[in-house]
CSV table of C-alpha atoms and ligand atoms in Angstrom, one decimal:
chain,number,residue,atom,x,y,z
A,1,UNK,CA,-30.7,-6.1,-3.0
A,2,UNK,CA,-27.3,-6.8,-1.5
A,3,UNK,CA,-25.7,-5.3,1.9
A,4,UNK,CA,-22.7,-4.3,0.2
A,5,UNK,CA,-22.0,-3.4,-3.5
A,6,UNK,CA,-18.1,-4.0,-3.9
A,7,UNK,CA,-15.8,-3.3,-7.0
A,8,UNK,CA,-13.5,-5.8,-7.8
A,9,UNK,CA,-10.8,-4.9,-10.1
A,10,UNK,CA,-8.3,-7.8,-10.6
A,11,UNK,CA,-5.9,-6.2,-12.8
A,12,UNK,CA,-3.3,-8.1,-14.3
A,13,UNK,CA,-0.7,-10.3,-14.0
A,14,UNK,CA,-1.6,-12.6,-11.0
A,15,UNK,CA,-4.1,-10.3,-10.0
A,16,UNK,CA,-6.9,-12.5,-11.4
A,17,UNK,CA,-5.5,-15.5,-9.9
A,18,UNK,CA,-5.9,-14.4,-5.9
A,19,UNK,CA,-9.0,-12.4,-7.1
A,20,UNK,CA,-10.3,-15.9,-7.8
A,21,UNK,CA,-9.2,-17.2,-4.5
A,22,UNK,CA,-10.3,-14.8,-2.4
A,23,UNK,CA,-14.5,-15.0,-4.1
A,24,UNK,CA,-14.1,-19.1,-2.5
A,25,UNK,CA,-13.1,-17.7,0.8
A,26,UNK,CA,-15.9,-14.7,0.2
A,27,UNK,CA,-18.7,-16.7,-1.0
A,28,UNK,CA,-18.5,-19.5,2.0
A,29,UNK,CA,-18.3,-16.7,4.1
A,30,UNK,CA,-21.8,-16.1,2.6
A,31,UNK,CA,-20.9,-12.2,2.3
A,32,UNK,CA,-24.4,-10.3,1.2
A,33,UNK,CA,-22.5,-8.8,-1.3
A,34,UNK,CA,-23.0,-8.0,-5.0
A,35,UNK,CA,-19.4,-7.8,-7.0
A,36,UNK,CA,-18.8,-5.5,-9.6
A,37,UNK,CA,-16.4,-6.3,-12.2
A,38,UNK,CA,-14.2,-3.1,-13.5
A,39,UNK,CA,-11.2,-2.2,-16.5
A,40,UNK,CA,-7.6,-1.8,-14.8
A,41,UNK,CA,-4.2,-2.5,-15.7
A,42,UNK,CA,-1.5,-2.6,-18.0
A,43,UNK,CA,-3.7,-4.3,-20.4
A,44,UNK,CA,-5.9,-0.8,-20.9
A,45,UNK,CA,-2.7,1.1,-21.0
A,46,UNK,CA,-1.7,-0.4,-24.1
A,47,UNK,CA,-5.0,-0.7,-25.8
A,48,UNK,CA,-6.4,2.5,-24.8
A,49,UNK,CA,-3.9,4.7,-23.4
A,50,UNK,CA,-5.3,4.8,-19.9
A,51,UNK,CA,-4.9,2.1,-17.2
A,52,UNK,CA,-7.8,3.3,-15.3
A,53,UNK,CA,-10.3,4.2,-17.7
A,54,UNK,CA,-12.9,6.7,-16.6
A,55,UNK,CA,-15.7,4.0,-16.5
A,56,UNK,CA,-14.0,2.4,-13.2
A,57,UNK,CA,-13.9,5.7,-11.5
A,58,UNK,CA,-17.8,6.0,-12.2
A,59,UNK,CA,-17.9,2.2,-11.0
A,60,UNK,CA,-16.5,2.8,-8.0
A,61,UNK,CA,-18.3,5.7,-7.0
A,62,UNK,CA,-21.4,3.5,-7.4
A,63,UNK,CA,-19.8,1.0,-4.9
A,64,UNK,CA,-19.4,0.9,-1.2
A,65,UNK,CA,-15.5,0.2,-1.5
A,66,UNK,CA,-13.4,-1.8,-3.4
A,67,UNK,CA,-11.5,-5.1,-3.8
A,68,UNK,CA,-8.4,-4.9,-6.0
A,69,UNK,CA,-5.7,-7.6,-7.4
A,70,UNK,CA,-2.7,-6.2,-8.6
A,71,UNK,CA,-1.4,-4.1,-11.4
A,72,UNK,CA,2.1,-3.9,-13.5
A,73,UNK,CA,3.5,-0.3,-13.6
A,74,UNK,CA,6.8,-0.1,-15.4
A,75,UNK,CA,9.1,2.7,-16.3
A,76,UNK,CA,8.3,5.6,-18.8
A,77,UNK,CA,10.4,4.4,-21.7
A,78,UNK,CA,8.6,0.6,-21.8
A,79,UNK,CA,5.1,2.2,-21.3
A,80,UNK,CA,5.8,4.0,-24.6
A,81,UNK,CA,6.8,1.6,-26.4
A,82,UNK,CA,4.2,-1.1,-25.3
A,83,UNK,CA,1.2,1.5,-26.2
A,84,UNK,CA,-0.5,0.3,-29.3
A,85,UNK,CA,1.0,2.4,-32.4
A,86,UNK,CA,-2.3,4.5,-32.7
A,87,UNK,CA,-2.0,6.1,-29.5
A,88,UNK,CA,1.7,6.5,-29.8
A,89,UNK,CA,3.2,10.1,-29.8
A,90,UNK,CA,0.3,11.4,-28.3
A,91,UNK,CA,2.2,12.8,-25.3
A,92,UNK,CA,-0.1,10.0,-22.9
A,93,UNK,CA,1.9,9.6,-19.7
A,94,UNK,CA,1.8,6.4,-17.7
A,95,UNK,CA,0.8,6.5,-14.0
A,96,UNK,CA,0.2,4.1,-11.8
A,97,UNK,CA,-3.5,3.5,-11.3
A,98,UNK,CA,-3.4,2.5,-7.5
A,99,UNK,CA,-1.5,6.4,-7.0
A,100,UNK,CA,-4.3,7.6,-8.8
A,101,UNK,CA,-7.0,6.3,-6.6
A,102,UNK,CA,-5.3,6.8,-3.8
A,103,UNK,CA,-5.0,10.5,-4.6
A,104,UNK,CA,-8.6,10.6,-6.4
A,105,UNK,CA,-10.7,9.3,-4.0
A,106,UNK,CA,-8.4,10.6,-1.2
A,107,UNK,CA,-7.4,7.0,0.7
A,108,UNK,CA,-5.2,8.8,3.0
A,109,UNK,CA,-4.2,6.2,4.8
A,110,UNK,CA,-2.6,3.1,3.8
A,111,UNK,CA,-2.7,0.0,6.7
A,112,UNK,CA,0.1,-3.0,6.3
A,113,UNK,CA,-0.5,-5.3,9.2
A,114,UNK,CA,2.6,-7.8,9.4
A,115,UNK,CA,2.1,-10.3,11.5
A,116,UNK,CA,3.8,-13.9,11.8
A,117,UNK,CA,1.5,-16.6,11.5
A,118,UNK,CA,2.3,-19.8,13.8
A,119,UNK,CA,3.6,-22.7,11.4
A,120,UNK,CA,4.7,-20.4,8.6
A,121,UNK,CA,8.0,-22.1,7.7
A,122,UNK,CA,9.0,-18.4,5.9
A,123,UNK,CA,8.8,-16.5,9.3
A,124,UNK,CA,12.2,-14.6,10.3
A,125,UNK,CA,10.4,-15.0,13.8
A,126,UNK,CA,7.3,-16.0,15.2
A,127,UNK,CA,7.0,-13.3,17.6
A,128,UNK,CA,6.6,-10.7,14.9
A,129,UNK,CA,3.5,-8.3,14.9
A,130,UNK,CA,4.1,-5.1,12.8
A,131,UNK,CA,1.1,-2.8,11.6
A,132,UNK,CA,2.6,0.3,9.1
A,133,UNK,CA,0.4,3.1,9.0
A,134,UNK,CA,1.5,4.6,5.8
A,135,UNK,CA,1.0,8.2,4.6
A,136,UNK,CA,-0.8,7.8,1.3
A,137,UNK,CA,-1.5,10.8,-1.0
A,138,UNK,CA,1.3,13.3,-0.6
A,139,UNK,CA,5.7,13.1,-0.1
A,140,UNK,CA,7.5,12.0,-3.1
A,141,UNK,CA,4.2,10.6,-4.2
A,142,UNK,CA,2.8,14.0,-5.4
A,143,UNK,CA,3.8,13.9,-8.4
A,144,UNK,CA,4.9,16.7,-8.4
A,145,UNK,CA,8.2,16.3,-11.2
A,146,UNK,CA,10.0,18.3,-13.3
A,147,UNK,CA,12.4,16.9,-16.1
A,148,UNK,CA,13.7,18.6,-18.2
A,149,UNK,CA,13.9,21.1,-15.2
A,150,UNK,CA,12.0,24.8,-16.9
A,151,UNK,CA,14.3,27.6,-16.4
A,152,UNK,CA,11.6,29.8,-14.4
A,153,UNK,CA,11.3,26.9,-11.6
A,154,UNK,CA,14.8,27.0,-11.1
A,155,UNK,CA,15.3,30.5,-10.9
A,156,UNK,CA,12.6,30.3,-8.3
A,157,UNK,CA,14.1,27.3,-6.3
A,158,UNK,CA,17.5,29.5,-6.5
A,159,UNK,CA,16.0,32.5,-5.0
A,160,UNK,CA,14.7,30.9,-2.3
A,161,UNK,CA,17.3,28.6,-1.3
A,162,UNK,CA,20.8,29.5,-1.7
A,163,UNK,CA,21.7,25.1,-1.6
A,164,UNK,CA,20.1,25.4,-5.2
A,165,UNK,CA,23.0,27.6,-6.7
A,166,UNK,CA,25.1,24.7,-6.5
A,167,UNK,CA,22.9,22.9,-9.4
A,168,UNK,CA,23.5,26.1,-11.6
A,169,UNK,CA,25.6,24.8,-14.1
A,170,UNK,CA,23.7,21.7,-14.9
A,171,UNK,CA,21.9,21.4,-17.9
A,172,UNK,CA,18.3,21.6,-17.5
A,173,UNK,CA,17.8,18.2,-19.1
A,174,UNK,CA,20.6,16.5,-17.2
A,175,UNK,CA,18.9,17.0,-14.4
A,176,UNK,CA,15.3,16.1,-12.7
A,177,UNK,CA,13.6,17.0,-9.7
A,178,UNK,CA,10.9,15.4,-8.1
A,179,UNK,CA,9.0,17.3,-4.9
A,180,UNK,CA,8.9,16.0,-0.9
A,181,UNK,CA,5.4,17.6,-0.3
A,182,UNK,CA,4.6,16.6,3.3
A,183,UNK,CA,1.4,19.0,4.6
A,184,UNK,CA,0.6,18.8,8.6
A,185,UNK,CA,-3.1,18.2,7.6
A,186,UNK,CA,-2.1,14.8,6.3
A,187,UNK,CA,0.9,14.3,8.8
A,188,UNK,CA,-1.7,14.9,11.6
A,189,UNK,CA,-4.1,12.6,9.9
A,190,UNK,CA,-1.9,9.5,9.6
A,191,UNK,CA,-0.5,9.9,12.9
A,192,UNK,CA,-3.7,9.9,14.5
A,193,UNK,CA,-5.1,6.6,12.7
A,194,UNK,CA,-1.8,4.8,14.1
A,195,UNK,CA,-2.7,6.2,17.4
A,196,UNK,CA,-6.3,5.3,17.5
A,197,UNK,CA,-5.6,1.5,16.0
A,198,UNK,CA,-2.7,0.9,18.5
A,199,UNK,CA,-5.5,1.9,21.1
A,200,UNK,CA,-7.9,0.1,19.7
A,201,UNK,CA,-6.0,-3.1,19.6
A,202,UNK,CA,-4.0,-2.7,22.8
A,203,UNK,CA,-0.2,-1.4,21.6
A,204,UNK,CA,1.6,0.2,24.1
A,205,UNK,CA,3.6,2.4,21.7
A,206,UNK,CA,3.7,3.9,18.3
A,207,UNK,CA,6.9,4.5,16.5
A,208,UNK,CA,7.3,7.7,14.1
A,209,UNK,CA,9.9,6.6,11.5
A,210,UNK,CA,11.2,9.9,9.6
A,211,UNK,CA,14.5,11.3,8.9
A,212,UNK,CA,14.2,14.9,10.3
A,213,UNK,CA,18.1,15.2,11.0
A,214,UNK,CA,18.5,15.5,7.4
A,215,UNK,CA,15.6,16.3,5.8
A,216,UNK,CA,15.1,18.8,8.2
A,217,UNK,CA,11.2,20.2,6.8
A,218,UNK,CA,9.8,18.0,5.8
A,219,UNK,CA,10.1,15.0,8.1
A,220,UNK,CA,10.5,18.0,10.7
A,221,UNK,CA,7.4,18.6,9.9
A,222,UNK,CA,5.8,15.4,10.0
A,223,UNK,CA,7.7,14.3,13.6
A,224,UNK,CA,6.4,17.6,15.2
A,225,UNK,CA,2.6,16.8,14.1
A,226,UNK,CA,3.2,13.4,15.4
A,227,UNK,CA,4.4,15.0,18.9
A,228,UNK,CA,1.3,16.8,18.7
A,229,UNK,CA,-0.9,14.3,17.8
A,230,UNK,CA,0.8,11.5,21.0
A,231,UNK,CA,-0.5,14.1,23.5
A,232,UNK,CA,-3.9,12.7,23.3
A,233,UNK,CA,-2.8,9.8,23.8
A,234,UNK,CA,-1.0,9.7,27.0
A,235,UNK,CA,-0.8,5.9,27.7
A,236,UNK,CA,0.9,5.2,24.4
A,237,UNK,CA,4.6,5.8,24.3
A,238,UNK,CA,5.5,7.9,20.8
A,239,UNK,CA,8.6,6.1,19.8
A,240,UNK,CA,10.7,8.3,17.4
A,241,UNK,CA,13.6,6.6,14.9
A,242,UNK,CA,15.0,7.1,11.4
A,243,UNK,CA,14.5,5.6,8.9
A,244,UNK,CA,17.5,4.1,8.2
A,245,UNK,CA,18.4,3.0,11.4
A,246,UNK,CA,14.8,1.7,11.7
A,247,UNK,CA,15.8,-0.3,8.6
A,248,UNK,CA,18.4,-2.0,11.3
A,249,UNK,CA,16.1,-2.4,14.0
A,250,UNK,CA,13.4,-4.2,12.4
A,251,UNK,CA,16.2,-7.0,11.5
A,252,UNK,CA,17.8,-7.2,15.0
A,253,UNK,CA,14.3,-6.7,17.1
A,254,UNK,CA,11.7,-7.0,15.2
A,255,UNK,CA,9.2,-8.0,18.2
A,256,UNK,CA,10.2,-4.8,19.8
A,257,UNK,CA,8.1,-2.7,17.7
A,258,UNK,CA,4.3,-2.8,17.2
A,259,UNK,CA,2.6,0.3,15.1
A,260,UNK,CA,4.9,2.3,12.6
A,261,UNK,CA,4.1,5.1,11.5
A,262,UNK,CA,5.7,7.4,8.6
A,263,UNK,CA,5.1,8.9,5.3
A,264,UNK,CA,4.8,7.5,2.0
A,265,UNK,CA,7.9,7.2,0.5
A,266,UNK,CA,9.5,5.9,3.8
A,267,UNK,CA,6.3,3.6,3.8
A,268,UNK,CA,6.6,2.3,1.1
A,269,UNK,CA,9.7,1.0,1.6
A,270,UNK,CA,9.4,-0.5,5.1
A,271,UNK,CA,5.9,-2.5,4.5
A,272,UNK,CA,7.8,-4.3,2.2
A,273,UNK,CA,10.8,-5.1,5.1
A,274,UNK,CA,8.1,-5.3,7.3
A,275,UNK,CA,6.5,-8.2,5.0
A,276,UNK,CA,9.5,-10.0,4.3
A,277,UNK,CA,9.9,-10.3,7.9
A,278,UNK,CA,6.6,-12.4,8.3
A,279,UNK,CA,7.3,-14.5,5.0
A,280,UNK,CA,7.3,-12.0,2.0
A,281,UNK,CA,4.8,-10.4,0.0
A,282,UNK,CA,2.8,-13.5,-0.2
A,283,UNK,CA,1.5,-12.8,3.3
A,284,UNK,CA,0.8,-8.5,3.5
A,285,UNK,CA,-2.3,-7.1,3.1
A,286,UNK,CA,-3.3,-3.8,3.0
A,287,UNK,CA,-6.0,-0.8,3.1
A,288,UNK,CA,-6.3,2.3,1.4
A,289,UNK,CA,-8.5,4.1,3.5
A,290,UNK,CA,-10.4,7.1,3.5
A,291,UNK,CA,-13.5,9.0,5.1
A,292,UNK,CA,-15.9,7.5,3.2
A,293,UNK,CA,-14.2,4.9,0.3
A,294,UNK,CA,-11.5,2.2,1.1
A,295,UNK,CA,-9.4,0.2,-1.4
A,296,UNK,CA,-8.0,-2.7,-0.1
A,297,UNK,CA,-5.2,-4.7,-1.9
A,298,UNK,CA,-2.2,-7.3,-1.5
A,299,UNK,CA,0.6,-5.4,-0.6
A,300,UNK,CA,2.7,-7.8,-3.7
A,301,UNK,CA,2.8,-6.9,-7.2
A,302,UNK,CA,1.9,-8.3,-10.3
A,303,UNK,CA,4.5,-11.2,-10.7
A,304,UNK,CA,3.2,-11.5,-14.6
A,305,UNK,CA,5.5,-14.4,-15.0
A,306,UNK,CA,3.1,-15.9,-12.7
A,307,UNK,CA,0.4,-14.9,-14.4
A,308,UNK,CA,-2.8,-17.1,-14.5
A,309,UNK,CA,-0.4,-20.1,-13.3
A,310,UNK,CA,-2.6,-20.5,-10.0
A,311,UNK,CA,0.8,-21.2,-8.3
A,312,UNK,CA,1.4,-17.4,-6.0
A,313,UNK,CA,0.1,-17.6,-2.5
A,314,UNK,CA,-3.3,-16.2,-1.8
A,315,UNK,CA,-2.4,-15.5,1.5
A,316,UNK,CA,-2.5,-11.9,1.4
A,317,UNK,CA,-5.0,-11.5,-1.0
A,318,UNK,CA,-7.2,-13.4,1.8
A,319,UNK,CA,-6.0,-11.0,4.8
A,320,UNK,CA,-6.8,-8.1,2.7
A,321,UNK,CA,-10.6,-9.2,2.4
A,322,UNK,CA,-9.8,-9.8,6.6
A,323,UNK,CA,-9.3,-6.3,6.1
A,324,UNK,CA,-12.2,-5.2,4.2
A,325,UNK,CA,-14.6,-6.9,6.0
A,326,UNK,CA,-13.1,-5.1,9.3
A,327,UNK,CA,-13.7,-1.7,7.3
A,328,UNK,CA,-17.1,-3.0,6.2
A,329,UNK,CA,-18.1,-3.4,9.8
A,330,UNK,CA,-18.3,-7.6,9.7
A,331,UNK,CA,-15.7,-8.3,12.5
A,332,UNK,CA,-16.8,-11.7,13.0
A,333,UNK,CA,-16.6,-13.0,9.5
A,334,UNK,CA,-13.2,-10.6,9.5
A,335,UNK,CA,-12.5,-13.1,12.8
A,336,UNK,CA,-13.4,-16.3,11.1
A,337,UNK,CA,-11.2,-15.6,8.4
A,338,UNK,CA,-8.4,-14.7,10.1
A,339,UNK,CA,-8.5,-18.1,11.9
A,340,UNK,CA,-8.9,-19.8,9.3
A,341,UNK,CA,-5.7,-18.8,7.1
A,342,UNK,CA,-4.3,-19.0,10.7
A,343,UNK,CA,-5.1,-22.7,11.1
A,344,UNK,CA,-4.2,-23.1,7.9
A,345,UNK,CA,-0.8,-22.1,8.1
A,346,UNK,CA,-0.3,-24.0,11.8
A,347,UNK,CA,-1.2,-27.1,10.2
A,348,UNK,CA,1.5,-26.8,7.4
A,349,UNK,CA,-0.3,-29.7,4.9
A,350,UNK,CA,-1.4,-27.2,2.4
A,351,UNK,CA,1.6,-24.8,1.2
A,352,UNK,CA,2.1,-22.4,-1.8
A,353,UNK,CA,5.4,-23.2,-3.6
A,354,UNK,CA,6.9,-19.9,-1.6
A,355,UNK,CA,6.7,-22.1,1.6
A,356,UNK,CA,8.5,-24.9,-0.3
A,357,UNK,CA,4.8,-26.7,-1.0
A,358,UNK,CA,3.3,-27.6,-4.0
A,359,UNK,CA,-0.3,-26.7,-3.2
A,360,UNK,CA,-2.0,-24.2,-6.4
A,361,UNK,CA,-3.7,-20.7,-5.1
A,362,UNK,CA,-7.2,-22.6,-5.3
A,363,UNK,CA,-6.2,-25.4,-3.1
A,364,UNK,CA,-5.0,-23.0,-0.3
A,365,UNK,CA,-8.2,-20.8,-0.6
A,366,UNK,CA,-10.0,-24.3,-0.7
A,367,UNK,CA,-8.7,-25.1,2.5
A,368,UNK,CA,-9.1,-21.7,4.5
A,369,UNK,CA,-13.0,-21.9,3.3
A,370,UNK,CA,-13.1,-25.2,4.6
A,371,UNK,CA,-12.1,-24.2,8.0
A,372,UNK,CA,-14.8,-21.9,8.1
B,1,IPM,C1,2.8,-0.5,-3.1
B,1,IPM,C2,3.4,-0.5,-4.4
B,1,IPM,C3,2.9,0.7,-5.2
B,1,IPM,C4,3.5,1.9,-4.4
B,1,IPM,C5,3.3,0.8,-6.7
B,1,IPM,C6,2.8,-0.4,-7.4
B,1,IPM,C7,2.9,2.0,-7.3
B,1,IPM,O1,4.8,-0.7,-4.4
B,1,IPM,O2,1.6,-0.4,-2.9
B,1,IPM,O3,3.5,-0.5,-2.1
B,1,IPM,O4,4.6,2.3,-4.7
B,1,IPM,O5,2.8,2.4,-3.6
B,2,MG,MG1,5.5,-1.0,-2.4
């Protein structure tokens, strides 16, 4: 029997494609790994009203963690209308399946390493190395919604804070409101994991990135949990910024900063800054990670125009395996690849047509397993 049992759920779009280029880079690795193939995506949406169909939960729980592609997730109105007519007016509600195992299989923390490969001809600068430790089960992310808004929630939210009157007159369906749950069980938690990596891997400061001059509980919250937390840390520095302003800083100084930390939302939004900075969504990986399961995935979506053209850059796809072998405890193979994508990228011959190459998906993995 295999080491490692892992689920691999391409998805759609170009998910299949980097799926396919991260199993070259896998199998000359020589992983002792058996791969289990599993249902998700927009395609299971449409044909049977749920794009993560019960059987890949059970899959996963059979697995040790699990490898995963990328997935389309569009707005309310088109994921009605693509359903097939059957399951139409059947009150299903589309949500993204990558939510949904972060919140099932509580992957509380979600890790974007940034970093600016040498050579890269997309870098903004080569000095940058960014890790965001993302929040990943709670904030605007709970879905907790309401729309139209029921009469007895807003007669509770007007009771309890005076601010709500001013919505009084709207109509309840011209109006929506979506919750900012932040708890200081999870706000503890993520802070912690950015404090232990930075350790770990020799940062000198972590940066809480919240907004607690405005939204004054909730990222309140979450900055005075992240005080807490830095006190066990004495030798790294707990930098404190918004997130707007942060927004400014990682343009001007990017190589400033090391370990971000923040809560989903906010995440959400800077891994994808943070990842243009070191050459776009081609190039971030990440990690959902919990206690006991991990999910790791490209940080970039499903680009279906793309699709199954073997032209996007597997470069993330390939750091997110880096990542998963980290998880899986295999830091040398997670070494081996990481130098080889890097001396792939330093040597410039072999370039996805986002680094103004020609080279397909294949031929990149091709030539990171060759430098194995
Ligand atoms: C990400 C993506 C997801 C998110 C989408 C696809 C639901 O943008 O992983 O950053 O919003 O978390
Ligand atoms: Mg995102």
């Amino acid at each position: 029997m295999a080491k490692y049992r892992i689920a691999v759920l391409p998805g759609d779009g170009i998910g299949k494609d980097v799926m396919d280029a991260c199993r070259i880079v896998l199998d000359k690795l020589e992983l002792d790994a058996e791969y289990l193939p599993g249902d998700i995506g927009w395609e299971f949406w449409c044909t049977e009203g749920d794009p993560l169909p019960k059987r890949t939960i059970e899959l996963l729980k059979k697995t040790d963690c699990c490898l995963f592609g990328a997935i389309t997730s569009k707005p309310k109105e088109e994921a009605d209308a693509e359903l097939t007519p059957a399951l139409r007016d059947r009150g299903l509600v589309y949500s993204s399946p990558i939510v949904r195992l972060r919140q099932e299989f509580n992957l509380a923390t979600n890790l974007r390493p940034c970093k600016a490969y040498a050579g890269n001809p997309l870098n903004y600068r080569d000095d940058i190395d960014l890790v965001v430790f993302r929040e990943n089960t709670e904030d605007l992310y709970s879905g907790v919604e309401f729309y139209p808004l029921p009469d007895e929630v807003r007669e509770v939210l007007c009771k309890h804070q005076p601010k709500m009157k001013r919505f009084n007159q709207v109509a309840a369906d011209e109006v929506a409101v979506s919750l900012r749950i932040i708890t200081q069980q999870a706000s503890r938690h993520i802070v912690r994991k950015a404090f232990e990596y930075a350790q770990q891997h020799g940062y000198k400061s972590v940066t809480v990135v919240e907004k607690p001059n405005v939204i004054r509980e909730t990222s309140g919250l979450f900055v005075r949990e992240a005080r807490k937390v830095s006190r066990d840390f004495p030798d790294i520095a707990l930098w404190e910024a918004n997130i707007d302003a942060m927004c400014m800083w990682l343009i001007k100084n990017p190589q400033d900063y090391g370990v971000l930390v923040t809560s989903n939302m906010f995440g959400d939004i800077i891994s994808d800054l943070c990842a243009q900075l070191v050459g776009g969504l081609g190039f971030s990986s990440s990690g959902n990670i919990g206690d006991a399961y991990a999910v790791f995935e490209p940080t970039h979506g499903s680009a279906p125009k793309y699709a199954g053209q073997y032209k996007v850059n597997p470069t993330a796809m390939l750091l997110t395996a880096k990542l998963m072998l980290d998880w899986l405890g295999e830091s040398e193979k997670a070494g081996c690849l990481e130098n080889a994508v890097a001396a792939v990228l330093r040597e410039g011959k072999i370039a996805t047509y986002d680094m103004g190459g020609k080279s397909s998906t294949l031929e990149m993995a091709r030539a990171v397993a060759e430098k194995l």
